[in-house]
Structure formats: C-alpha cells, structure tokens
Short mmCIF file of C-alpha atoms and ligand atoms in Angstrom, two decimals:
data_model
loop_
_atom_site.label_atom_id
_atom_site.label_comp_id
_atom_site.label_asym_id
_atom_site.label_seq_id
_atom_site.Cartn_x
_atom_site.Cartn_y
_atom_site.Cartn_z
CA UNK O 19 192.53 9.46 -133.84
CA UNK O 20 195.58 7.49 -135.41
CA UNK O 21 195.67 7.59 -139.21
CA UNK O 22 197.18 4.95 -141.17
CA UNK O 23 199.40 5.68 -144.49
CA UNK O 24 198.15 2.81 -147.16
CA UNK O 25 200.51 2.69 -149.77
CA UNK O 26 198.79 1.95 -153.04
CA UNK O 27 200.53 -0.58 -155.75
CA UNK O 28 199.52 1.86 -158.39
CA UNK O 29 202.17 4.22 -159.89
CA UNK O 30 201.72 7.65 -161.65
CA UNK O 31 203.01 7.95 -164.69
CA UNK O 32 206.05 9.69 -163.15
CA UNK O 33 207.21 7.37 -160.65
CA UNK O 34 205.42 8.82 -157.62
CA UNK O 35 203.28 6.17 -155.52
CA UNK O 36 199.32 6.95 -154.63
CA UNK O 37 198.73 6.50 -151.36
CA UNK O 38 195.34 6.83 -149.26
CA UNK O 39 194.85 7.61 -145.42
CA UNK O 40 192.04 5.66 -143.49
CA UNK O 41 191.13 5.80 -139.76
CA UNK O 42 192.45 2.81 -137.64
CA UNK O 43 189.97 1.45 -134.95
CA UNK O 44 190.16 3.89 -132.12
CA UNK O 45 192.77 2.53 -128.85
CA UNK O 46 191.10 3.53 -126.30
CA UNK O 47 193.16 2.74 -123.60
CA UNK O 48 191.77 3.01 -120.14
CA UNK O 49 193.70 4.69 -117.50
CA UNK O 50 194.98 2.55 -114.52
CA UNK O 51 193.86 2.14 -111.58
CA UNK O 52 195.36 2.87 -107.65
CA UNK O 53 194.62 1.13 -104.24
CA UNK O 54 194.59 3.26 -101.19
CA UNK O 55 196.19 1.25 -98.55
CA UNK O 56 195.73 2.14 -94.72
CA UNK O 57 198.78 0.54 -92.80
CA UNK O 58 198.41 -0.41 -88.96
CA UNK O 59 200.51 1.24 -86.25
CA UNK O 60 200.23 1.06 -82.45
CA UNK O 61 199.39 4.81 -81.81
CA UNK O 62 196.81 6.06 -83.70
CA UNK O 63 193.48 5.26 -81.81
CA UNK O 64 190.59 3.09 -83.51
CA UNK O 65 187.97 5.35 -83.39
CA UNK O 66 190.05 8.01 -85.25
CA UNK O 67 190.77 5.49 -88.23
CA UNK O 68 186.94 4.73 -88.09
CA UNK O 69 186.56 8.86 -88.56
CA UNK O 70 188.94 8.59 -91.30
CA UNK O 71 186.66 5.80 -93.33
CA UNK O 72 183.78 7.43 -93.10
CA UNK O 73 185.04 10.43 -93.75
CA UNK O 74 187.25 10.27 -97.00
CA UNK O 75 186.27 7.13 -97.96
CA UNK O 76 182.62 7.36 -97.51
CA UNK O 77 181.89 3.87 -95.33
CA UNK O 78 179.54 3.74 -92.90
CA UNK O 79 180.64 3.15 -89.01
CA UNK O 80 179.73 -0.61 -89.30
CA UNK O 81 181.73 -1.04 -92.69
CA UNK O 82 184.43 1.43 -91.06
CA UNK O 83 184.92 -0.27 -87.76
CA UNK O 84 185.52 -3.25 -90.11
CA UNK O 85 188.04 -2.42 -92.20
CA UNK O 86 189.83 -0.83 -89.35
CA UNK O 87 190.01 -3.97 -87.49
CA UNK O 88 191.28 -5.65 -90.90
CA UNK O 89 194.12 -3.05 -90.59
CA UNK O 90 194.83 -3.87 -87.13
CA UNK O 91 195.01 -7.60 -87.33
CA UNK O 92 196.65 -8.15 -90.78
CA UNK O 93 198.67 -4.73 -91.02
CA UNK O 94 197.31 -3.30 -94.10
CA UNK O 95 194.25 -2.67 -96.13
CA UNK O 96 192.90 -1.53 -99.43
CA UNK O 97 190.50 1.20 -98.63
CA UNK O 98 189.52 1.93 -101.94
CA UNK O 99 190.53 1.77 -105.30
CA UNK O 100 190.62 5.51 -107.63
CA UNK O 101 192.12 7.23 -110.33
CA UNK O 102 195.97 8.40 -109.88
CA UNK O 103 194.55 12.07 -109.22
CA UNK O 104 191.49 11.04 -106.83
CA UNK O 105 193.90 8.67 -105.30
CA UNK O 106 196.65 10.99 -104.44
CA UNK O 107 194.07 13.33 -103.08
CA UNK O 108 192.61 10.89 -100.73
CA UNK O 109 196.38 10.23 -99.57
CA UNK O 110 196.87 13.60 -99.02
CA UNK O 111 194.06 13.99 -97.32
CA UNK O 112 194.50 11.49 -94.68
CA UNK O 113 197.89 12.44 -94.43
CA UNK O 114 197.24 16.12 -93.77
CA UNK O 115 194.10 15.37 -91.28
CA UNK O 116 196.58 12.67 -89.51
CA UNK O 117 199.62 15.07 -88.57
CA UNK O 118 197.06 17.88 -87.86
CA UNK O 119 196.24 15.31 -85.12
CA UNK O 120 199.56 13.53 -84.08
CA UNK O 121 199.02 10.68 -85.25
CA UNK O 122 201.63 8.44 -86.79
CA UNK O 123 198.64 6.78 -88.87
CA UNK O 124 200.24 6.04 -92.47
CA UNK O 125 198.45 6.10 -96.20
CA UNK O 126 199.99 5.11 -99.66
CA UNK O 127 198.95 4.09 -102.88
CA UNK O 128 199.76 1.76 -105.32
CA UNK O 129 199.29 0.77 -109.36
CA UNK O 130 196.99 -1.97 -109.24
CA UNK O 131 198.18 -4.77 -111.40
N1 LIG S 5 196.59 -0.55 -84.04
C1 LIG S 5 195.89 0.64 -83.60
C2 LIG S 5 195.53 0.50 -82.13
O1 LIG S 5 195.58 -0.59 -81.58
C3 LIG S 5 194.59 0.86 -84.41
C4 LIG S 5 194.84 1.14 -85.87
C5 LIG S 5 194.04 0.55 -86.82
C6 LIG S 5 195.85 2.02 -86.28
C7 LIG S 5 194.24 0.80 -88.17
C8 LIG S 5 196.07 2.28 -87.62
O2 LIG S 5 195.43 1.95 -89.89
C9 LIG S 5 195.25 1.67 -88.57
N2 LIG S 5 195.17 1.62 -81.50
#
C-alpha cells in the first residue's frame, strides 16, 4: 500500500519539521480486459470453426454454429472476452490447432476499450 508523507506545521526546537505517515485509500486498479476475435476466411470449413467454439471457448454446438455464421457473414467476431494471459493462450491455441490442420483460419486479440 501507498503511504503518504504529512508534513506537520509544528517545528522542533531545532528547525527540523515533524512529519507523520498515514495509509492512502488502497488503488486498486483492475487489470484490463482482451476480446478474442475469430476473423472469416473462405477455406477453413464451418464445422471445424464450430469444433474450435466448443472446444476452447466452451459453447455449445447451437451457440457455436452461431457465432460461426456471425463470422462468416460480417467477417469477424468476439468470441470471448479474458485476461491478457488467458487471452493469449486461447490465441495460441487456436492458432496452433489451426496450422496443425491447414487451415488459414485466423485469431487475434485486442484491449477492450
Ligand atoms: N467462410 C468459411 C466458409 O465458408 C467459414 C468460416 C467461418 C471460416 C468462420 C472462418 O472464422 C471463420 N467455409
């Protein structure tokens, strides 16, 4: 915790100043958050993007098949929003599980405002 110099308006005798130290209220800052986007291409099949939402992002097929067609018709989606760390791992994740496949499929985050 921050501590905070008070300096007092009494003197010593010989010219030094008293001073006290109190506690400030506590900044607790919270950490910021990322969105997960999933960008559209015209390779990667639906059903694997469907896999990839259930999988890592823990929809089921009905919510899944949904957001994938989001991504399809308007190009990009927020797939869920994380921590930097949990974010970058769910990047990573689809990344790595994407090229293990072929698939152009693409996965980036971003600070959300
Ligand atoms: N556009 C792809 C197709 O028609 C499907 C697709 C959906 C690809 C979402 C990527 O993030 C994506 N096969």
């Amino acid at each position: 915790m921050k501590l905070r110099h008070i300096m007092m308006s009494d003197k010593f005798d010989d010219d030094r100043e008293a001073s006290v130290v109190v506690q400030t209220r506590p900044k607790t800052k919270r950490p910021p958050l990322y969105k997960v986007l999933l960008l559209n291409d015209d390779y990667t099949p639906m059903e694997f993007v469907v896999h990839i939402l259930e999988r890592f992002f823990g929809m089921n097929h009905a919510q899944a098949f949904e957001v994938m067609l989001t991504v399809h018709k308007r190009g990009v989606a927020v797939v869920g929003v994380f921590s930097h760390e949990i974010a970058e791992t769910k990047v990573g994740q689809v990344m790595d599980f994407a090229r293990r496949h072929q698939h152009p499929l693409q996965c980036t985050m971003e600070k959300e405002d």
